[in-house]
Coordinates of C-alpha atoms in Angstrom, one line a residue:
M227 CA -124.8 87.7 -77.7
P228 CA -125.7 83.9 -76.8
G229 CA -123.8 81.3 -77.8
S230 CA -122.0 77.9 -76.5
L231 CA -118.6 77.8 -74.8
L232 CA -116.7 75.6 -75.7
V233 CA -114.5 74.3 -72.5
L234 CA -111.6 72.3 -73.3
A235 CA -111.1 70.7 -69.7
L236 CA -109.7 67.2 -69.0
S237 CA -112.6 66.2 -66.9
G238 CA -116.2 67.6 -66.9
V239 CA -119.6 68.0 -68.4
S240 CA -119.1 67.6 -72.4
T241 CA -120.8 70.2 -74.2
T242 CA -123.0 67.9 -76.6
P243 CA -126.2 66.3 -75.8
T244 CA -126.4 62.6 -75.2
V245 CA -129.8 62.6 -75.3
T246 CA -132.6 65.1 -75.7
F247 CA -136.3 64.0 -74.3
A248 CA -138.8 65.7 -76.1
S249 CA -142.7 66.7 -75.2
T250 CA -144.7 65.6 -78.3
Q251 CA -147.7 68.0 -77.6
P252 CA -148.6 70.2 -80.3
L253 CA -146.4 73.7 -81.3
G254 CA -148.1 77.0 -79.8
Q255 CA -149.4 74.6 -76.7
P256 CA -146.6 74.7 -74.5
D257 CA -146.5 72.2 -71.7
Y258 CA -143.7 73.6 -69.2
Y259 CA -142.2 70.1 -69.9
G260 CA -139.5 69.4 -68.1
V261 CA -140.5 71.7 -64.2
S262 CA -140.1 68.9 -62.5
L263 CA -136.7 66.2 -62.7
S264 CA -136.1 63.3 -61.0
H265 CA -134.1 59.9 -61.6
G266 CA -133.9 56.3 -59.7
D267 CA -134.7 52.8 -60.9
V268 CA -138.4 51.8 -60.5
N269 CA -137.3 48.4 -62.6
G270 CA -134.8 47.1 -60.5
D271 CA -133.0 46.0 -63.7
G272 CA -130.0 47.8 -62.8
Y273 CA -130.1 50.8 -65.2
V274 CA -131.0 54.5 -64.2
D275 CA -134.7 56.1 -65.8
V276 CA -135.2 59.5 -66.2
L277 CA -138.8 61.4 -64.4
I278 CA -139.6 64.2 -66.1
G279 CA -143.2 66.9 -65.6
A280 CA -145.4 68.5 -67.5
S281 CA -147.1 70.1 -65.9
Q282 CA -149.2 71.9 -68.8
A283 CA -149.9 69.3 -70.7
D284 CA -153.5 68.7 -72.3
G285 CA -155.7 66.4 -70.7
A286 CA -159.2 65.3 -72.6
T287 CA -159.6 68.9 -73.8
P288 CA -156.3 71.0 -75.3
G289 CA -155.4 74.0 -72.8
D290 CA -156.6 72.2 -69.8
W291 CA -154.0 72.0 -67.9
A292 CA -154.5 67.9 -66.1
G293 CA -150.2 67.7 -66.5
A294 CA -148.6 64.3 -67.2
V295 CA -145.5 62.9 -66.1
Y296 CA -143.3 60.4 -68.3
I297 CA -140.8 57.7 -67.4
F298 CA -138.3 56.8 -69.2
H299 CA -136.7 53.1 -68.5
G300 CA -132.9 53.2 -69.1
S301 CA -131.4 50.0 -70.8
A302 CA -128.1 48.3 -72.8
S303 CA -129.5 50.8 -75.7
G304 CA -130.3 53.8 -74.3
F305 CA -133.8 54.7 -74.3
A306 CA -136.7 54.3 -75.9
A307 CA -138.4 58.1 -78.2
S308 CA -141.4 57.6 -75.7
P309 CA -142.4 56.7 -72.3
D310 CA -142.7 53.6 -70.7
T311 CA -145.0 54.9 -68.2
T312 CA -146.9 58.3 -67.9
L313 CA -149.2 59.2 -65.9
T314 CA -151.9 62.3 -66.2
G315 CA -154.2 64.5 -64.0
V316 CA -157.1 63.2 -63.7
G317 CA -158.9 66.2 -64.9
P318 CA -158.6 70.2 -65.8
G319 CA -156.4 72.3 -63.7
D320 CA -155.1 69.1 -62.2
Q321 CA -151.2 70.8 -63.6
L322 CA -149.7 67.3 -62.4
G323 CA -146.3 67.0 -62.0
L324 CA -145.3 70.6 -60.9
S325 CA -143.4 68.6 -58.8
A326 CA -143.1 65.3 -58.9
A327 CA -139.9 62.7 -57.8
V328 CA -138.3 59.4 -57.5
V329 CA -138.3 58.6 -53.7
G330 CA -136.4 55.6 -52.8
D331 CA -137.3 52.7 -52.2
V332 CA -140.2 53.7 -49.3
D333 CA -141.3 49.6 -49.1
G334 CA -138.0 48.0 -49.3
D335 CA -139.0 46.0 -52.2
G336 CA -136.0 47.0 -54.4
Y337 CA -137.6 49.1 -56.9
D338 CA -137.3 53.0 -56.3
D339 CA -141.4 54.7 -55.9
V340 CA -142.7 57.6 -57.1
A341 CA -144.7 60.7 -55.6
V342 CA -146.3 62.7 -57.7
G343 CA -147.9 66.4 -57.0
A344 CA -150.8 68.0 -58.9
Y345 CA -151.9 71.5 -57.7
T346 CA -155.4 70.6 -58.7
A347 CA -158.3 72.9 -59.7
D348 CA -159.8 73.6 -55.6
Q349 CA -156.0 74.3 -54.9
R350 CA -156.4 71.6 -51.6
G351 CA -153.6 70.1 -53.5
R352 CA -153.3 65.9 -53.7
V353 CA -149.7 63.6 -54.0
S354 CA -149.8 60.4 -55.2
L355 CA -148.0 58.0 -54.5
H356 CA -146.7 55.1 -57.7
L357 CA -145.1 52.1 -56.0
G358 CA -142.4 50.4 -58.3
S359 CA -142.0 47.0 -59.7
P360 CA -140.4 44.7 -62.7
S361 CA -142.6 46.4 -65.2
G362 CA -142.0 49.7 -63.9
I363 CA -144.6 52.3 -62.2
N364 CA -147.8 51.6 -61.0
P365 CA -150.0 53.8 -62.7
M366 CA -152.8 52.7 -60.0
P367 CA -151.3 54.7 -56.7
A368 CA -151.1 53.0 -53.8
A369 CA -151.2 56.0 -51.7
Q370 CA -152.8 59.3 -52.1
F371 CA -152.2 62.5 -49.9
T372 CA -154.3 65.9 -50.0
G373 CA -154.3 69.4 -48.3
E374 CA -157.4 69.4 -44.6
N375 CA -158.6 72.7 -46.5
T376 CA -159.4 74.1 -50.1
G377 CA -156.2 76.5 -50.1
D378 CA -154.1 74.3 -48.7
V379 CA -152.5 73.2 -51.8
L380 CA -150.5 70.4 -51.3
F381 CA -148.3 69.0 -53.6
P382 CA -144.5 69.4 -53.6
V383 CA -142.4 66.5 -53.3
F384 CA -138.9 66.4 -52.0
P385 CA -137.2 62.6 -51.2
A386 CA -135.3 62.8 -47.6
G387 CA -133.4 60.6 -47.5
D388 CA -133.4 57.7 -44.5
V389 CA -133.8 60.3 -42.1
D390 CA -134.4 57.7 -39.4
G391 CA -131.8 54.5 -40.5
D392 CA -134.0 51.6 -40.4
G393 CA -133.5 51.2 -44.4
Y394 CA -136.5 52.2 -46.0
A395 CA -136.7 55.8 -47.8
D396 CA -138.6 58.3 -46.9
F397 CA -140.5 61.5 -48.1
L398 CA -141.8 65.0 -47.3
L399 CA -144.8 67.2 -48.9
E400 CA -145.5 70.6 -48.4
E401 CA -148.8 72.5 -47.8
V402 CA -147.9 75.8 -49.6
G403 CA -150.9 77.6 -48.5
Y404 CA -151.3 76.2 -45.1
A405 CA -153.0 78.4 -41.9
S406 CA -153.0 81.2 -44.6
G407 CA -149.5 80.9 -45.9
A408 CA -147.5 79.6 -43.2
G409 CA -146.8 76.8 -44.4
R410 CA -146.3 73.2 -43.0
V411 CA -144.3 70.5 -44.1
R412 CA -145.5 66.6 -43.8
L413 CA -142.6 63.8 -43.3
Y414 CA -143.5 60.9 -44.0
L415 CA -141.1 57.4 -43.2
G416 CA -141.4 54.9 -45.0
S417 CA -141.8 50.8 -43.7
A418 CA -141.7 47.2 -45.4
D419 CA -145.9 48.2 -45.6
G420 CA -145.1 52.0 -47.6
P421 CA -146.0 55.2 -46.1
P422 CA -148.6 55.7 -43.0
A423 CA -151.7 57.3 -43.7
T424 CA -151.0 59.8 -41.7
P425 CA -146.9 61.8 -41.4
S426 CA -144.8 61.3 -38.9
Q427 CA -143.8 64.7 -38.2
T428 CA -145.0 68.0 -39.1
F429 CA -143.7 71.2 -39.2
T430 CA -144.9 74.2 -39.3
G431 CA -144.5 78.1 -39.8
E432 CA -144.6 81.0 -37.4
G433 CA -147.4 82.9 -38.9
P434 CA -149.9 83.8 -42.3
G435 CA -147.2 84.7 -45.1
D436 CA -143.6 82.8 -43.5
L437 CA -144.3 79.8 -46.4
L438 CA -142.3 77.0 -44.5
G439 CA -140.9 74.6 -47.2
S440 CA -140.6 77.0 -49.5
C441 CA -137.6 74.5 -50.6
V442 CA -137.1 71.8 -48.3
P443 CA -133.8 69.5 -49.7
G444 CA -132.8 66.4 -48.4
D445 CA -131.2 62.8 -48.4
F446 CA -127.5 64.2 -47.3
D447 CA -126.1 63.5 -44.5
M448 CA -124.0 66.4 -42.8
N449 CA -122.0 65.0 -40.3
G450 CA -121.4 61.5 -40.9
D451 CA -123.3 59.9 -38.6
G452 CA -126.1 57.6 -40.6
F453 CA -128.8 59.1 -41.0
D454 CA -129.9 61.7 -43.5
D455 CA -130.8 65.5 -42.6
V456 CA -132.8 67.8 -44.3
V457 CA -133.0 71.6 -44.7
I458 CA -136.1 73.4 -44.9
G459 CA -136.3 77.3 -46.1
R460 CA -138.2 79.9 -45.2
S461 CA -138.0 82.6 -48.6
P462 CA -140.5 84.9 -47.3
W463 CA -139.6 85.3 -44.1
N464 CA -138.9 88.9 -42.1
G465 CA -139.4 90.6 -45.1
Y466 CA -138.4 88.5 -47.8
V467 CA -134.6 87.7 -46.2
G468 CA -135.7 84.6 -46.2
Q469 CA -134.1 81.8 -43.7
A470 CA -133.4 78.2 -44.0
L471 CA -133.4 75.6 -41.0
V472 CA -131.5 72.6 -40.5
F473 CA -133.0 69.4 -38.9
Q474 CA -130.7 66.7 -37.6
G475 CA -131.8 62.8 -38.4
S476 CA -131.6 60.3 -35.8
A477 CA -133.0 57.0 -35.4
T478 CA -136.4 58.6 -33.9
G479 CA -136.8 60.8 -37.1
L480 CA -136.0 64.4 -37.5
S481 CA -135.3 66.9 -34.8
A482 CA -138.6 68.9 -33.2
T483 CA -136.6 71.8 -33.8
P484 CA -133.8 73.0 -36.0
V485 CA -130.3 72.4 -34.9
A486 CA -129.2 75.0 -36.6
T487 CA -130.3 78.3 -38.7
L488 CA -128.4 79.6 -42.1
S489 CA -129.6 83.2 -42.9
G490 CA -127.2 84.1 -46.3
D491 CA -125.2 87.1 -46.1
G492 CA -128.4 90.1 -46.2
V493 CA -127.3 90.6 -49.2
A494 CA -129.3 89.2 -51.2
L495 CA -133.4 88.8 -50.4
A496 CA -135.9 85.2 -50.9
F497 CA -132.7 83.3 -49.2
G498 CA -134.0 79.6 -48.8
G499 CA -136.0 79.7 -51.9
A500 CA -134.1 77.4 -53.4
A501 CA -131.3 74.6 -52.0
A502 CA -130.8 71.5 -52.9
S503 CA -127.4 68.9 -51.5
A504 CA -124.1 69.3 -53.1
G505 CA -122.9 65.9 -52.4
D506 CA -119.4 66.0 -50.1
V507 CA -117.7 68.2 -52.8
D508 CA -114.0 68.5 -51.0
G509 CA -114.2 64.7 -50.2
D510 CA -114.0 65.4 -46.2
G511 CA -117.1 62.6 -46.1
Y512 CA -119.6 65.0 -45.0
D513 CA -121.8 66.1 -47.2
D514 CA -122.9 69.8 -47.9
V515 CA -125.8 71.9 -48.7
L516 CA -126.0 74.9 -51.3
V517 CA -128.8 77.7 -50.7
G518 CA -130.1 79.9 -53.5
A519 CA -130.8 83.5 -53.0
I520 CA -132.2 85.4 -56.4
G521 CA -133.6 88.6 -54.9
D522 CA -130.5 91.1 -55.0
A523 CA -131.0 94.4 -56.6
E524 CA -130.3 93.5 -60.1
L525 CA -131.5 89.7 -59.5
R526 CA -128.1 88.7 -60.6
G527 CA -129.0 85.6 -58.3
H528 CA -126.7 83.9 -55.2
V529 CA -125.8 80.8 -54.6
Y530 CA -124.2 80.2 -50.7
L531 CA -122.5 76.5 -50.1
Y532 CA -122.4 75.1 -46.7
P533 CA -119.8 72.9 -45.5
G534 CA -120.7 69.7 -43.7
S535 CA -118.7 68.3 -40.4
A536 CA -119.0 66.4 -37.8
T537 CA -120.6 68.6 -35.7
G538 CA -122.9 69.6 -38.3
L539 CA -123.9 72.0 -40.9
S540 CA -121.6 75.0 -41.0
T541 CA -123.5 78.6 -40.7
T542 CA -121.1 80.5 -42.2
P543 CA -121.1 79.6 -46.4
A544 CA -117.6 78.1 -47.6
A545 CA -118.4 79.6 -50.7
T546 CA -120.3 82.2 -52.4
L547 CA -121.4 82.2 -56.1
V548 CA -123.1 85.7 -57.3
G549 CA -124.3 86.3 -61.2
G550 CA -121.8 87.6 -63.1
A551 CA -124.7 90.1 -64.7
A552 CA -128.5 92.0 -63.8
N553 CA -130.7 89.7 -64.2
A554 CA -129.0 86.3 -64.9
L555 CA -130.7 84.4 -62.2
L556 CA -127.8 82.4 -61.1
G557 CA -129.5 79.2 -58.8
L558 CA -132.9 80.0 -60.4
A559 CA -132.5 75.8 -60.2
M560 CA -129.7 73.7 -58.5
A561 CA -128.6 70.6 -57.8
G562 CA -126.0 68.1 -56.4
A563 CA -124.6 66.9 -60.0
G564 CA -123.0 63.5 -58.6
D565 CA -119.5 63.0 -59.6
V566 CA -119.4 63.8 -62.8
N567 CA -115.7 63.5 -63.4
H568 CA -116.0 60.3 -61.5
D569 CA -112.5 61.5 -59.5
G570 CA -114.2 61.5 -55.4
Y571 CA -115.5 64.8 -55.4
G572 CA -119.2 66.3 -55.3
D573 CA -120.1 68.2 -57.7
V574 CA -123.3 70.8 -58.7
I575 CA -125.2 72.3 -61.0
L576 CA -126.9 75.3 -61.2
G577 CA -128.7 76.8 -63.5
A578 CA -129.8 80.5 -64.9
T579 CA -132.2 81.8 -67.7
G580 CA -130.0 84.7 -68.0
P581 CA -128.8 88.2 -68.6
E582 CA -129.6 88.4 -72.3
A583 CA -133.1 89.4 -73.5
E584 CA -133.8 86.4 -75.5
K585 CA -133.7 84.5 -72.7
T586 CA -131.6 81.6 -74.7
G587 CA -130.8 80.2 -70.6
H588 CA -127.5 78.2 -69.5
A589 CA -126.5 76.0 -66.7
F590 CA -123.2 75.6 -65.1
V591 CA -121.1 72.9 -63.7
F592 CA -118.9 73.1 -61.0
L593 CA -116.7 70.5 -59.8
G594 CA -115.8 69.7 -56.2
T595 CA -111.9 69.4 -55.4
S596 CA -110.2 68.9 -52.2
A597 CA -110.3 72.8 -51.1
G598 CA -113.6 72.4 -51.5
L599 CA -116.1 73.6 -54.9
S600 CA -114.7 75.1 -57.6
Q601 CA -114.7 79.0 -58.0
T602 CA -115.4 79.0 -61.6
P603 CA -117.5 76.5 -64.0
G604 CA -115.9 73.9 -65.1
T605 CA -118.4 73.8 -68.2
V606 CA -120.9 76.3 -69.4
L607 CA -123.8 74.6 -70.8
D608 CA -126.1 77.1 -73.3
G609 CA -129.5 76.8 -74.5
R610 CA -130.1 76.9 -78.4
A611 CA -132.5 79.7 -79.3
A612 CA -134.6 82.9 -77.5
D613 CA -137.0 82.1 -75.4
D614 CA -136.1 78.0 -74.4
F615 CA -135.6 79.3 -71.0
F616 CA -132.3 76.7 -70.9
G617 CA -131.8 76.1 -67.0
S618 CA -135.1 76.2 -65.2
N619 CA -134.4 72.9 -64.0
V620 CA -131.6 71.5 -63.5
T621 CA -130.5 67.8 -61.4
G622 CA -127.8 65.0 -61.4
A623 CA -128.9 62.2 -63.5
G624 CA -126.5 59.6 -61.9
D625 CA -124.9 57.1 -64.7
L626 CA -127.4 57.2 -67.5
D627 CA -124.3 56.1 -70.2
G628 CA -123.0 53.5 -67.9
D629 CA -119.3 55.0 -68.6
G630 CA -118.5 55.3 -65.2
N631 CA -119.0 59.0 -64.9
D632 CA -122.5 60.9 -63.7
D633 CA -124.5 63.3 -66.1
V634 CA -127.0 65.8 -66.0
L635 CA -130.5 66.8 -66.9
V636 CA -131.4 70.7 -68.0
S637 CA -135.0 71.0 -69.3
S638 CA -135.8 74.3 -71.4
P639 CA -139.4 74.5 -71.3
G640 CA -139.7 76.7 -74.4
A641 CA -138.0 74.4 -76.3
A642 CA -140.3 71.7 -74.9
T643 CA -137.4 69.5 -74.1
V644 CA -135.0 67.9 -71.5
T645 CA -130.9 67.3 -72.6
A646 CA -128.8 64.8 -70.3
Y647 CA -125.2 66.1 -71.0
G648 CA -122.7 63.1 -70.3
G649 CA -119.8 63.4 -67.3
Y650 CA -116.0 62.9 -68.8
G651 CA -113.0 61.8 -66.4
P652 CA -109.8 62.5 -66.8
G653 CA -109.3 60.5 -69.9
G654 CA -111.3 63.0 -71.5
E655 CA -113.9 63.8 -73.8
D656 CA -116.2 61.7 -75.1
T657 CA -117.4 63.7 -78.3
G658 CA -119.3 60.6 -79.9
A659 CA -122.8 60.1 -80.1
D660 CA -124.1 58.2 -77.6
S661 CA -128.0 57.2 -77.0
G662 CA -127.5 55.8 -73.7
G663 CA -126.6 52.4 -72.7
D664 CA -122.4 52.5 -73.2
T665 CA -121.6 49.8 -70.7
G666 CA -117.9 49.8 -71.4
A667 CA -115.1 52.4 -69.8
D668 CA -113.8 55.5 -71.7
S669 CA -110.0 55.3 -71.3
G670 CA -109.4 57.8 -73.9
Q671 CA -110.8 60.6 -75.7
D672 CA -113.1 59.9 -78.7
T673 CA -112.6 61.8 -81.5
S674 CA -115.2 60.6 -84.1
A675 CA -117.6 62.9 -85.5
D676 CA -120.6 63.7 -83.8
T677 CA -123.0 66.4 -85.4
A678 CA -126.1 65.3 -84.2
G679 CA -127.5 67.7 -81.7
R680 CA -124.4 70.0 -81.3
L681 CA -125.1 72.8 -79.6
P682 CA -125.0 76.3 -82.8
N683 CA -122.4 78.7 -82.5
D684 CA -119.5 76.1 -80.6
T685 CA -116.8 79.5 -80.9
Q686 CA -118.7 82.3 -79.5
P687 CA -117.9 83.3 -76.2
G688 CA -120.0 83.0 -73.5
C689 CA -122.2 85.3 -71.6
G690 CA -119.8 85.3 -67.9
C691 CA -123.1 84.9 -66.1
V692 CA -120.9 83.9 -63.4
T693 CA -119.0 85.7 -60.6
T694 CA -117.6 83.8 -57.6
T695 CA -116.5 85.2 -54.2
S696 CA -114.5 83.3 -51.3
T697 CA -115.7 83.9 -47.9
G698 CA -112.3 82.6 -46.5
T699 CA -113.7 79.6 -44.7
G700 CA -112.8 77.4 -47.4
M701 CA -133.1 74.1 -57.2
I702 CA -137.2 76.6 -61.2
G703 CA -136.3 77.2 -57.3
L704 CA -140.1 76.2 -55.8
G705 CA -139.9 78.8 -53.5
L706 CA -140.3 81.2 -56.4
L707 CA -142.2 79.2 -58.4
V708 CA -144.9 79.0 -55.4
L709 CA -144.9 82.3 -55.2
A710 CA -145.7 83.4 -58.5
L711 CA -148.7 80.2 -57.8
R712 CA -150.3 82.2 -55.0
R713 CA -150.7 84.9 -57.3
R714 CA -152.5 83.8 -59.6

């Protein structure tokens, strides 16, 4: 039966929520709250701000799927119950927020900026760039980008880090339906004037149905050269086997052709449908990458870790994580978690809607070590009720509560909530109530009582959703969401 696993670890992520963000849409009108998650500092105050997308939120008419993006400002006292900024879709079927992200500081003014995608009723797609400021995100877009043709569906947004090393943040956009589903990825480079109206580079799929750009993680430096690199997935390639193409950053932008191709092990299909930067999980100075493939015969889900090095990203995975039961869908969502236990190694978080018929859902935090990614999860987080679909989206969240450890966010579309869980270091787990903004360092275990927000059935055994394998050498996957949308 589904339940929470009590993890007795000296460091990791607490199983007690620190903050819960909740949709205000009436019950019975699901808004896909948490379909996109991101964080940054949009008002330059030094506190982490949180972005949450809800693509089916009501606009002028209930049920019109105009969509919305909510931005919550961090502060010394935590987060307010209501968002500080709300961006809304312009009309029925817009589905604003289906993809949205804090893309970094694209104009170098000291404030992080936000790009939000809208599916749009005509399926042309639209992405709006909103600039940060001392008061937060400007609700009026500084720039808008649209698909060239009806059916191009330009909406997925991906931060790229700084691929040309000029000090300005760059970002990528995907045209899902371009050229009969071949797919196209656009790169926009930041500058003092912001990004140009036309992309600096484009990458196009080989032919109809290739769906290049099924997932496009950037913002990582695989070879330590100071330029950020990008992986572009194409999960339907070659009968849904899938690939992930690695492009290297340089002073002139990304390489025109891939410097490496990742192909998985052939066991699971839809490879490249989800991917993410893992950070530096083994502390060698080179960032590593996660790539998912959920299409095995039992839909267990596979997640592959590819290590970085001075010569680039290895094409052989250092570790493979496999769902421990049929229909686990491990890796449906994945992200680097930052450094949740403050030990100097990057950690990762994986979502799995779970093998149970109830679809309660789970999220698994794997800790980095000097030997690479740990082979068992350091923490298992569980949904609260049937049809929560907890773990449908996950992300690292930076240090939300100021305790020196990075935290994570997990969405539950069925419950219309996004929950933050705090990281903790070797001093022990902080189990006391914490609404955010605790700027003091935790030097030991806080044993004060905390019942608010605690998961039910804490003593029940976990579901056993993960098994792991090592090769001996050591990311809602958006692509899956796109495939579903194309079949509507």
